Coordinates of C-alpha atoms and ligand atoms in Angstrom, one line a residue:
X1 CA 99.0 103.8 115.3
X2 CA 101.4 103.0 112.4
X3 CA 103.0 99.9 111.6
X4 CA 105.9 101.2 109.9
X5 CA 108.1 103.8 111.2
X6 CA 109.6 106.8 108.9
X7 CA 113.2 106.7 108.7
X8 CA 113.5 109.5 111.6
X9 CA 111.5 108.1 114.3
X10 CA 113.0 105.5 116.8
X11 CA 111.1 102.0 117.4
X12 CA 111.3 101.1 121.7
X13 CA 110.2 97.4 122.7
X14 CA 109.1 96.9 126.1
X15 CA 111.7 96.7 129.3
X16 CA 111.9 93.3 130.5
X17 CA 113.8 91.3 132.8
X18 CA 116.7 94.2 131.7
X19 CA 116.0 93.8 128.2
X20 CA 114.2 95.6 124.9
X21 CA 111.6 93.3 124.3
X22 CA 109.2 93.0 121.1
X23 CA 105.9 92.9 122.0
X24 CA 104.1 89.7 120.9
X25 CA 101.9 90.9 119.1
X26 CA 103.2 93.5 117.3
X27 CA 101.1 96.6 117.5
X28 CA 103.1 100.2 118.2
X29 CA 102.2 103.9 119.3
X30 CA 103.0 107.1 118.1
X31 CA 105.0 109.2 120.1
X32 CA 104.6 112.9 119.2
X33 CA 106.7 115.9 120.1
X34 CA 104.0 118.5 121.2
X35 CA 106.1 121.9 120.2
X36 CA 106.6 120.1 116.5
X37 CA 103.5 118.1 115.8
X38 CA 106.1 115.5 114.4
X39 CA 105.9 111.4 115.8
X40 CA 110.0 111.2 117.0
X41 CA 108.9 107.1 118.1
X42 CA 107.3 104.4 118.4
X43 CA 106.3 102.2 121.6
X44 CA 104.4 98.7 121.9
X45 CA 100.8 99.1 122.7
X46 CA 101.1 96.0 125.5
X47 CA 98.8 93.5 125.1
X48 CA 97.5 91.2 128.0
X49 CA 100.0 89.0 126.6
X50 CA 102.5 91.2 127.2
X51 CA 102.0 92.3 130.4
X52 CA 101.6 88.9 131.7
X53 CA 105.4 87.8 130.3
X54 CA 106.3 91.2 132.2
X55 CA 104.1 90.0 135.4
X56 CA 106.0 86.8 135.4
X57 CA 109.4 88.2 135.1
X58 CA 108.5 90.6 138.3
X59 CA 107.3 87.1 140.0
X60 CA 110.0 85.7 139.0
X61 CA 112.4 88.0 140.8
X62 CA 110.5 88.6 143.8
X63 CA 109.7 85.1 144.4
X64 CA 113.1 83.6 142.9
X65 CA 115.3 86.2 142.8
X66 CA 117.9 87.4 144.8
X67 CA 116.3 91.2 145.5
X68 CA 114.0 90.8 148.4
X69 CA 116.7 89.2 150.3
X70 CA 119.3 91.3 149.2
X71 CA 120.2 92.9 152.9
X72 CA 118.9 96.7 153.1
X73 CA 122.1 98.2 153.0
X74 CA 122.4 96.7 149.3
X75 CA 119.2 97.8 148.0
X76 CA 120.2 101.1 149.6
X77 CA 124.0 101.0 147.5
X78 CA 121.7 100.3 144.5
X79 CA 119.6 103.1 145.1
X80 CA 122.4 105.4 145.5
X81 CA 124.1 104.0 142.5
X82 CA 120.9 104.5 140.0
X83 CA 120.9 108.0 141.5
X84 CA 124.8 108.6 140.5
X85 CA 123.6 107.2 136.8
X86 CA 120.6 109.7 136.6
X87 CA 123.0 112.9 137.5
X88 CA 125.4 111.3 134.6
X89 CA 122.4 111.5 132.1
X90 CA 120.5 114.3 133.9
X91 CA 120.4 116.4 130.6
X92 CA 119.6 113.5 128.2
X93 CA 116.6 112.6 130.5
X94 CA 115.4 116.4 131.3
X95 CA 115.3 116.7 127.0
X96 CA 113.7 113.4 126.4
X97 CA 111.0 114.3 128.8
X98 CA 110.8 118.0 126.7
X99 CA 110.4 115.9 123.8
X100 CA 107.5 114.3 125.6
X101 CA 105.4 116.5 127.2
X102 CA 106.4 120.2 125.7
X103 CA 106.9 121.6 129.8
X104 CA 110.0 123.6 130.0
X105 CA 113.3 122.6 130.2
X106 CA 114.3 124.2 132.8
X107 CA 111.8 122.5 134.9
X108 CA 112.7 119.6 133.8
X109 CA 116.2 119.7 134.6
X110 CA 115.5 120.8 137.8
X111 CA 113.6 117.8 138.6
X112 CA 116.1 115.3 136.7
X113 CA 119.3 117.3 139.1
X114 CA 117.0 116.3 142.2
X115 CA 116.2 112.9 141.5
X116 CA 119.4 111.3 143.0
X117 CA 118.5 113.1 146.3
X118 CA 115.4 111.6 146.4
X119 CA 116.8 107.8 145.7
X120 CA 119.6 109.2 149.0
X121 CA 116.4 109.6 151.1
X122 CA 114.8 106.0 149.8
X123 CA 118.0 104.6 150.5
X124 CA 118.3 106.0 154.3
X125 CA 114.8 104.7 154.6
X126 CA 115.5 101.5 153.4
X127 CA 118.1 101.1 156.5
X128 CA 115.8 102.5 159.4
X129 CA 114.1 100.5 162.0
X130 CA 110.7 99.3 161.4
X131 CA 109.1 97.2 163.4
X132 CA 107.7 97.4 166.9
X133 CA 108.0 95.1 169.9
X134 CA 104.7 95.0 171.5
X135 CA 103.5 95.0 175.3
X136 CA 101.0 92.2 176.0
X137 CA 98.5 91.4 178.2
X138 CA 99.7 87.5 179.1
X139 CA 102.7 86.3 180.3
X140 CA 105.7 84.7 178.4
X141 CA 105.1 85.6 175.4
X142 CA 107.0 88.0 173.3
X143 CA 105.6 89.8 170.2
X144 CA 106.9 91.5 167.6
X145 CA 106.4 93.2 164.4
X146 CA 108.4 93.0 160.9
X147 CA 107.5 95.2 157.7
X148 CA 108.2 92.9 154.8
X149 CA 107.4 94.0 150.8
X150 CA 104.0 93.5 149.5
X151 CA 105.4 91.5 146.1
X152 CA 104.5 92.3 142.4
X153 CA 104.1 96.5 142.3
X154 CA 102.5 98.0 139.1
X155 CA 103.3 101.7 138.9
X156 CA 100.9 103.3 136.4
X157 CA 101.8 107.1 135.9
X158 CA 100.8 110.3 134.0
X159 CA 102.7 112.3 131.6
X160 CA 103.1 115.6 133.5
X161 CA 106.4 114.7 135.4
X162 CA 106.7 111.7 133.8
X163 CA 110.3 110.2 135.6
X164 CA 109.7 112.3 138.9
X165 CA 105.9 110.7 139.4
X166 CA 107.6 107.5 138.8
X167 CA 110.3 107.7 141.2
X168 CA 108.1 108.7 143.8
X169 CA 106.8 104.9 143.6
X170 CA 109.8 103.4 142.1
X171 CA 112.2 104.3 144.8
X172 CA 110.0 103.1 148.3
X173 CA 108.9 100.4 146.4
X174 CA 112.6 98.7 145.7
X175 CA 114.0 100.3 149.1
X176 CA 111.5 97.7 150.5
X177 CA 112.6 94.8 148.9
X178 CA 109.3 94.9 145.8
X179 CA 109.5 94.2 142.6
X180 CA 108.3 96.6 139.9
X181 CA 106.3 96.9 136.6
X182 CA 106.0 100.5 135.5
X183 CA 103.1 101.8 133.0
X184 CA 103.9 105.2 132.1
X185 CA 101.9 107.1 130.6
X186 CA 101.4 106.9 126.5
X187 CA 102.3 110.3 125.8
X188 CA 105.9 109.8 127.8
X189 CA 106.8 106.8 127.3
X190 CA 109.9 106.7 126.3
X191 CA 112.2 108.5 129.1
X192 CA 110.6 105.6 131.5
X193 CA 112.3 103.1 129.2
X194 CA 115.4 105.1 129.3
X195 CA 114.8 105.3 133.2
X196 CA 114.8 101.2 133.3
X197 CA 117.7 100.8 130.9
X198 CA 120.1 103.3 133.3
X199 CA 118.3 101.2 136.5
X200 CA 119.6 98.0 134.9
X201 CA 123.6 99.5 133.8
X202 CA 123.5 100.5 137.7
X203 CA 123.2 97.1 138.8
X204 CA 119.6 96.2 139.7
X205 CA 119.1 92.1 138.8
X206 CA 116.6 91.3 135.5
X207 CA 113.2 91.5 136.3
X208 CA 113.3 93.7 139.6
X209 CA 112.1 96.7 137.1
X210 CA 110.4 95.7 134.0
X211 CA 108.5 99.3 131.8
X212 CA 105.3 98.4 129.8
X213 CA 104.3 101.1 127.8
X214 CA 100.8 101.3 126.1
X215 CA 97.0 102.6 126.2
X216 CA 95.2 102.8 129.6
X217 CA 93.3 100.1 127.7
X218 CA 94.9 97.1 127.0
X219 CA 97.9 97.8 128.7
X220 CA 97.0 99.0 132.2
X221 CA 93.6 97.5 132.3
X222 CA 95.6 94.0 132.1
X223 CA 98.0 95.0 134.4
X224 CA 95.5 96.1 136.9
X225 CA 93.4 93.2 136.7
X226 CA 96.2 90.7 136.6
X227 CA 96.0 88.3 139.5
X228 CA 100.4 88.3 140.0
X229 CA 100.4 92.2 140.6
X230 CA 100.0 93.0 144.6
X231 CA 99.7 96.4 144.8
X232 CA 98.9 99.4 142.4
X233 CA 100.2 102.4 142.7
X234 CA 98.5 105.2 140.7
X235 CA 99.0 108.8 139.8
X236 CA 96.4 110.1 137.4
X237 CA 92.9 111.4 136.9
X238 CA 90.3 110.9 139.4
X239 CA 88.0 109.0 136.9
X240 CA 91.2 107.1 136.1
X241 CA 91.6 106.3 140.1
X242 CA 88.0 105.3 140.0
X243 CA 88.1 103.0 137.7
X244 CA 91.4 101.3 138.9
X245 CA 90.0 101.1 142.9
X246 CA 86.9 99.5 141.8
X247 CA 88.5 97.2 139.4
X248 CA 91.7 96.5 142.0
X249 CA 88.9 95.6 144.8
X250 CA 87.7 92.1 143.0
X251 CA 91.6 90.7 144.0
X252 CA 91.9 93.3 147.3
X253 CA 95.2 94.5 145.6
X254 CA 96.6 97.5 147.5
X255 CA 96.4 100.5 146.1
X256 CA 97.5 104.0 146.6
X257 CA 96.3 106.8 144.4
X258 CA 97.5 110.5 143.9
X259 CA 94.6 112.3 141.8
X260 CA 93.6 115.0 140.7
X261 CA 92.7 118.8 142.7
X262 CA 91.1 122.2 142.0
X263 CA 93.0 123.8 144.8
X264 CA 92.5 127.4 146.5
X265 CA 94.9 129.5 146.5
X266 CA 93.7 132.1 149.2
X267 CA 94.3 136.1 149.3
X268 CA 93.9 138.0 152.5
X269 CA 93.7 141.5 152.6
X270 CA 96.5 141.6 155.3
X271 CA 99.1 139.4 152.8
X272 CA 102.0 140.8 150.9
X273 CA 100.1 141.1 147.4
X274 CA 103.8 141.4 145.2
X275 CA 104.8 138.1 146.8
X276 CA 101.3 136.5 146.8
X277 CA 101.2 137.5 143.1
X278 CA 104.4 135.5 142.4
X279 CA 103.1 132.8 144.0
X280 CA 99.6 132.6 142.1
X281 CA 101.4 133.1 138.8
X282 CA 103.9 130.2 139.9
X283 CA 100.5 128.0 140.9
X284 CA 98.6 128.2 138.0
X285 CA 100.7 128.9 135.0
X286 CA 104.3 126.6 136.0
X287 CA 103.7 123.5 133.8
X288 CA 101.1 125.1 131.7
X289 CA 99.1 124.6 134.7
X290 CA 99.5 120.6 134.3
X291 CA 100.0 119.6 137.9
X292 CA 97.7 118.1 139.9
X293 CA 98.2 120.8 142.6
X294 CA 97.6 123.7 140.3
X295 CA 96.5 127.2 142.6
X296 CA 93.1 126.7 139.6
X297 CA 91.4 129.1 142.3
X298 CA 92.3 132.3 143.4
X299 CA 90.1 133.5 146.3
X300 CA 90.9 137.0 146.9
X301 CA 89.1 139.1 149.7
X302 CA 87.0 142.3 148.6
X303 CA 89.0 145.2 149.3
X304 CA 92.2 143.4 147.4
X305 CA 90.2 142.3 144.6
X306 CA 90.6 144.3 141.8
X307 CA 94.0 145.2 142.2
X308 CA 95.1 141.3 142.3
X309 CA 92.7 140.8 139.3
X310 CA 94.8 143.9 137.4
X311 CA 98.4 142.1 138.4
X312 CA 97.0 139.1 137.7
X313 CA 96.0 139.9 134.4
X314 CA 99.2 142.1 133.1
X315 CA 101.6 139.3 134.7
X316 CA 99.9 136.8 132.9
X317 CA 100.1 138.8 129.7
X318 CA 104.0 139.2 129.8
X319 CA 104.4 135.4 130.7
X320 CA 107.2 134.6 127.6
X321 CA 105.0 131.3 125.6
X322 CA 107.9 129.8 123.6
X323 CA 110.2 126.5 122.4
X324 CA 110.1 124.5 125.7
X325 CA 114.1 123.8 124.7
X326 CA 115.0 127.2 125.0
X327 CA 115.9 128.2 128.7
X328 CA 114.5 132.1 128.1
X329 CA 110.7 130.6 127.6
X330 CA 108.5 130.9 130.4
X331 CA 105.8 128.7 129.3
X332 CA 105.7 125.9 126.9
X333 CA 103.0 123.6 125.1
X334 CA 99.7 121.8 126.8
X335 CA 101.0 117.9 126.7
X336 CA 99.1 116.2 123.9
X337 CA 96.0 117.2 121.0
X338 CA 93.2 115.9 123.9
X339 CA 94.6 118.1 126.4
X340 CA 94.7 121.2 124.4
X341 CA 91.5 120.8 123.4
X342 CA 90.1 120.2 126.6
X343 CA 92.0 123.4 127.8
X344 CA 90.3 124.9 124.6
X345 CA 87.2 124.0 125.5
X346 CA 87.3 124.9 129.2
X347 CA 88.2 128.9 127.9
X348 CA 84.9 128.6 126.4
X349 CA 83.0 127.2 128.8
X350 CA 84.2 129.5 130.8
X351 CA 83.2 132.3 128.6
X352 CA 79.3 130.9 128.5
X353 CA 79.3 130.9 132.1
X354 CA 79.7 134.1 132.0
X355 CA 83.0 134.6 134.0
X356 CA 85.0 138.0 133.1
X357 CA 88.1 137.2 130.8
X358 CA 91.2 139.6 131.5
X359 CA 94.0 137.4 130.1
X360 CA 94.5 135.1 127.3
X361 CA 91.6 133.0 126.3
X362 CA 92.6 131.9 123.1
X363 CA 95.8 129.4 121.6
X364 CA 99.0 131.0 121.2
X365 CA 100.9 131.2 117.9
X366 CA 105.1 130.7 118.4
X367 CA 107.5 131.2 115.6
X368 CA 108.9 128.6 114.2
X369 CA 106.3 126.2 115.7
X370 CA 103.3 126.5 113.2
X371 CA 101.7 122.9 114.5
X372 CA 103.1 123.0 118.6
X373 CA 100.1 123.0 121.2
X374 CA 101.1 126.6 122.5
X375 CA 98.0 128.2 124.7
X376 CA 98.3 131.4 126.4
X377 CA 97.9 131.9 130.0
X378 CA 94.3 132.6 131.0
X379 CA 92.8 134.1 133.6
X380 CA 88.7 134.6 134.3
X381 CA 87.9 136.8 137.0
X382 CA 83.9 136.9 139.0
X383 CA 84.0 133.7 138.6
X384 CA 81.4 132.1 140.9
X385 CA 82.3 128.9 142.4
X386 CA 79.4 126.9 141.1
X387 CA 80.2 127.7 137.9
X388 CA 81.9 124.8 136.6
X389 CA 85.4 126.3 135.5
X390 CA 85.9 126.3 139.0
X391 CA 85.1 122.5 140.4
X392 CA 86.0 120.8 137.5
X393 CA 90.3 120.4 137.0
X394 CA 91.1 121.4 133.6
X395 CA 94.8 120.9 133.7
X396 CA 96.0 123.1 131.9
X397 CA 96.7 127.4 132.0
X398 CA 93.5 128.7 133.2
X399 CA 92.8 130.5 136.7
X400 CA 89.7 131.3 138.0
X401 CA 89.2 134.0 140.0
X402 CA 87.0 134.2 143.0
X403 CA 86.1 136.8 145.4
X404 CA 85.6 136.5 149.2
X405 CA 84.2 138.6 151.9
X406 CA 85.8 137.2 155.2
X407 CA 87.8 134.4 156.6
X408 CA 84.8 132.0 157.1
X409 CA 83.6 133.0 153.5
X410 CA 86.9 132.0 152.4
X411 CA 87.1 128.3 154.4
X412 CA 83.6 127.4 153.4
X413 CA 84.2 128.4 149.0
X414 CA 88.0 126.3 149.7
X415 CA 86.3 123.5 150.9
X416 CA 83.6 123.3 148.8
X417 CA 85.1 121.2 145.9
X418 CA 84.9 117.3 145.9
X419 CA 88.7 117.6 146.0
X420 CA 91.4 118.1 148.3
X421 CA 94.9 117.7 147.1
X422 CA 96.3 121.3 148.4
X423 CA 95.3 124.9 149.4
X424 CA 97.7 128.1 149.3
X425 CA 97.2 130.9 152.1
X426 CA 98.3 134.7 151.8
X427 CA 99.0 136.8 154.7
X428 CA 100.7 138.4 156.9
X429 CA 98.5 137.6 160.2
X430 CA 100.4 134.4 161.7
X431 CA 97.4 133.3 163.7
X432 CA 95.4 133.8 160.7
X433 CA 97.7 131.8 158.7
X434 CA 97.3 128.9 161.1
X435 CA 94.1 128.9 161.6
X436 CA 92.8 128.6 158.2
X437 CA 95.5 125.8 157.4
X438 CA 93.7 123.8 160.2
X439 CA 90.5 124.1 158.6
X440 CA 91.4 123.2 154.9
X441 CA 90.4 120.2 154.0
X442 CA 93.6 119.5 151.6
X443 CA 96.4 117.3 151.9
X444 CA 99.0 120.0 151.4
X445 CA 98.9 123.7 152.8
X446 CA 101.2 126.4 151.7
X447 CA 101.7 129.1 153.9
X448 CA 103.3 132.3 152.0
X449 CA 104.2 129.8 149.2
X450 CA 103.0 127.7 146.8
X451 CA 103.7 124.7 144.7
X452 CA 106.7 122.8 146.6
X453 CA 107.4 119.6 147.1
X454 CA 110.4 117.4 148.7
X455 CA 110.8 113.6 149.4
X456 CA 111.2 114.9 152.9
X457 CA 106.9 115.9 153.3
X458 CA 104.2 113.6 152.6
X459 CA 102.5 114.2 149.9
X460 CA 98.7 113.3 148.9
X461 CA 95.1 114.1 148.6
X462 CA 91.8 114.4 151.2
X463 CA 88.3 113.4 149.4
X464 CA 89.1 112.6 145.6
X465 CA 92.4 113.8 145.6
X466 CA 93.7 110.3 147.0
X467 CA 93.9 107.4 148.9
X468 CA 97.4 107.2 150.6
X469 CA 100.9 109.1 150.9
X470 CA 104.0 109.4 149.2
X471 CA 107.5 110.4 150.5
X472 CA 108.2 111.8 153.8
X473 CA 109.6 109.5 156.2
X474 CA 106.8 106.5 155.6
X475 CA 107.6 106.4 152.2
X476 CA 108.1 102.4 152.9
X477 CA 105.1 101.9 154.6
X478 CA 103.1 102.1 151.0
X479 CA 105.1 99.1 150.0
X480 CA 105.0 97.2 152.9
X481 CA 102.5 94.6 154.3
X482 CA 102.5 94.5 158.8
X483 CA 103.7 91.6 159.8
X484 CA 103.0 90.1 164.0
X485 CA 105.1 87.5 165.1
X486 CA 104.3 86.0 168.7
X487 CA 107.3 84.0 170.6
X488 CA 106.4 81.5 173.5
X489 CA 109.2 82.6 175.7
X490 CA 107.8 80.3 179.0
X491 CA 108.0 76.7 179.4
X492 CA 105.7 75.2 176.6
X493 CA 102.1 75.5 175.4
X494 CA 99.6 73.4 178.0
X495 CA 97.0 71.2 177.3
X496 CA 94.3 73.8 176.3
X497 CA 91.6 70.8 177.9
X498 CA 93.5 69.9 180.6
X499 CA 96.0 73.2 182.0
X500 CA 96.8 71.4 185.1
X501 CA 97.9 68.5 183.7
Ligands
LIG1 P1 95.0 109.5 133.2 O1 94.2 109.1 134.4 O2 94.3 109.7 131.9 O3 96.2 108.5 133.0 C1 97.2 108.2 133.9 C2 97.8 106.8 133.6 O4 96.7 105.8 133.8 C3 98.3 106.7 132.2 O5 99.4 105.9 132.2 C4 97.1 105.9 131.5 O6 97.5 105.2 130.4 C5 96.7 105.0 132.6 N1 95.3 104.6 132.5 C6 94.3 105.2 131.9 N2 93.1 104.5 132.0 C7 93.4 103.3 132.7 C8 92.7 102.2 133.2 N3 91.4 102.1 133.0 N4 93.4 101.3 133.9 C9 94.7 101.4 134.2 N5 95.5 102.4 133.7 C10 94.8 103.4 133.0 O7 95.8 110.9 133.7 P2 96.7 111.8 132.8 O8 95.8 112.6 131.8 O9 97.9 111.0 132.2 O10 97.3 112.8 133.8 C11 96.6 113.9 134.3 C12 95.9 113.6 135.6 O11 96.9 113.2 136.6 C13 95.3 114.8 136.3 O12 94.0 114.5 136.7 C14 96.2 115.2 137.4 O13 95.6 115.9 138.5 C15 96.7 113.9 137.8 N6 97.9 114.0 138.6 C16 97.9 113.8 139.9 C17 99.1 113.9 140.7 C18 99.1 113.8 142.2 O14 100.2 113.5 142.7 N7 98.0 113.8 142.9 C19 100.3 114.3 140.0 C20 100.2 114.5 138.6 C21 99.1 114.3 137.9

């Protein structure tokens, strides 16, 4: 934390009610680029005092405002039109969050080029139908339901995919008529403020989306446990989740969590092993392994084993570690310092649990980047799955690898993790292939594949990967509260003493 900025680095405020805003009590974060080691800016650390002038603002317009009564197809022109302002500024927002987090550009513009599709989708679900009209067992009497927005949303989310994450929250939650405080995460804070700042040129009224930015503790604690917030809506560790459930259950806020997974990616002997290969090396080492439904697991079955362990290995070894700005690299920097030492220390945990190193293992050193959080891409083989490289998520490059005898041997070692967020599945066999998918306990199954997403599939974990869904086509329902509504349609209510009368 430093009060004064150098001359280079940028000061934020906070983003509310469509306006930079000073914190009030004056304390600021370092934001540090992860390739260069240097702080580019500065954002508040939000105080309870803070959030609670954000808080009000969100009231303000939810309760006040014009937004939950704007008529859906408004909300859904607004949604279209932030879209049309991300494509404008795709390239500013893919290098800001590159500045961030140190994943690759070309990731990141990917994900920034997609974004206005996903706000399209909100806004076509912002327009469906969405109540029911219910049969009943008296007479004259009508009932029906409406899906109306829950109020206040706080939308606290990791630095990984820092505006995608976001947007899965942010664009249900306004399609339903909420209004929204965003926490993003400290380490990428700034391309949410950007995010806000376009949401606001595109039309959306003052206070509708407001950006705090600051430590887990004050700033998301006091969001959390502010009594003017309706619903949380979470993307982060498990421990993280934890902690906001328990804390979110003294008001009964709603809450949805995405957490985090140590998924299996599984090997049969029958698969196509070139293809499979791609697809483990895309699992484990896109992002420098930080997403939440990393392929940390390789199960492989015996007689496939060593040769995948050998590909494995070599692909791992030619992955290109480099300048996340430069399109050629193939793998940039862990996120933050704490990140890569956990991922430092996971290698040698791994080591003194006597799993059989065969790629990387150590940091990596890139030119022209003497201070940048470069690892290299790691993979353990024999790894037993009690060991615990493989149930605990490291987030970050490494792959364990697991043998497996048979199909059942391979459902019970999946399974046996307290998460469940997703599960690959290699082979050729189509029965196979939907068999096992039935019997993984995992929110997501890839079949042949691995790692894709779309705001057209639910996504979200089993166990203590999650608690609810996001996109896919009940987005809405997340950010809605079920509302009956009963209609005397006869001729009046009797006497409930005296029916005859
Ligand atoms: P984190 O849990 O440390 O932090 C996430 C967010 O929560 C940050 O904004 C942080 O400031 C805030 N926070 C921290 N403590 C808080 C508290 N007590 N109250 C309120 N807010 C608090 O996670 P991270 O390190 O930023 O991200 C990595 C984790 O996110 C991994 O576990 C990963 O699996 C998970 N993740 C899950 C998904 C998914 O969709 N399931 C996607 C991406 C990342």
């Amino acid at each position: 934390m430093s009060p004064t900025p150098a001359a280079e680095v940028t000061r934020y405020g906070l983003f509310i009610d469509n306006q930079r805003t000073a914190p009030i009590e004056g304390e600021y974060l370092d934001v540090v680029d992860p390739a260069t080691g240097r702080v580019w800016a500065q954002v508040p650390n939000a105080s309870a005092k803070d959030v609670d002038t954000a808080v009000s603002a969100a009231r303000r317009a939810f309760e006040d405002g014009d937004w939950p009564g704007y008529r859906a197809a408004d909300r859904a022109k607004f949604l279209i039109r932030f879209g049309e302002a991300i494509a404008d500024h795709a390239d500013e927002l893919a290098a800001l969050q590159v500045r961030e987090n140190g994943k690759l550009i070309r990731e990141m513009a990917g994900q920034a080029k997609l974004m206005p599709e996903y706000l399209n989708y909100y806004a076509g679900l912002a327009q469906m139908p969405t109540g029911t009209t219910n049969p009943l067992h008296v007479k004259d009497m009508v009932s029906y339901t409406v899906r109306e927005p829950i109020g206040v949303v706080a939308a606290i989310t990791p630095w990984n995919s820092p505006l995608l994450l976001l947007l899965w929250k942010l664009g249900p939650a306004l399609a339903a008529g909420n209004t929204v405080i965003a926490k993003p995460s400290e380490v990428t804070p700034v391309s949410a403020i950007r995010f806000a700042e376009l949401a606001a040129e595109a039309g959306l009224p003052p206070g509708v989306f407001n950006v705090v930015t600051g430590l887990g503790s004050p700033s998301g604690t006091a969001l959390t446990g502010h009594p003017g917030v309706d619903k949380i809506a979470f993307t982060g560790s498990t421990a993280t989740g934890q902690a906001i459930a328990s804390q979110a259950g003294k008001t009964l806020k709603r809450v949805s969590l995405e957490l985090g997974g140590k998924s299996p990616n599984i090997v049969f002997d029958d698969a196509d092993v070139s293809s499979a290969i791609n697809g483990l090396i895309a699992g484990i080492f896109g992002a420098s392994g930080q997403t939440c439904m990393a392929g940390s697991r390789i199960l492989v079955q015996e007689n496939s084993y060593d040769r995948v362990v050998a590909e494995l290995a070599e692909r791992a070894d030619a992955i290109k570690v480099g300048d996340p700005h430069d399109p050629a690299s193939e793998m940039g920097t862990v996120a933050c310092r704490p990140q890569f030492d956990k991922v430092r220390h996971y290698m040698d945990l791994a080591k003194s649990e006597g799993a059989r190193l065969v790629a990387g293992g150590t940091t990596a050193e890139v030119d022209g980047f003497p201070d940048g959080l470069f690892v290299r891409p790691t993979v353990f083989a024999d790894v037993s799955n009690d060991m615990k490289i493989a149930r605990e998520e490291v987030f970050g490059p490494i792959a364990s690898v697991i043998p497996f005898r048979d199909e059942d041997d391979a459902v019970r070692i999946a399974n046996d993790t307290e998460f469940g967020l997703a599960a690959g599945i290699w082979t050729q066999n189509v029965q196979r292939a939907h068999r096992v998918a039935g019997r993984l306990r995992a929110g997501t199954v890839w079949i042949n594949n691995y790692r894709k997403t779309s705001y057209a599939t639910p996504f979200g974990g089993y166990k203590q990967s999650g608690l609810g869904r996001e996109n896919g086509p009940d987005s809405l329902r997340e950010y809605t509260e079920e509302k009956s509504v009963w209609v005397d349609t006869g001729q009046g209510v009797k006497d409930p003493f005296n029916p005859r009368a």
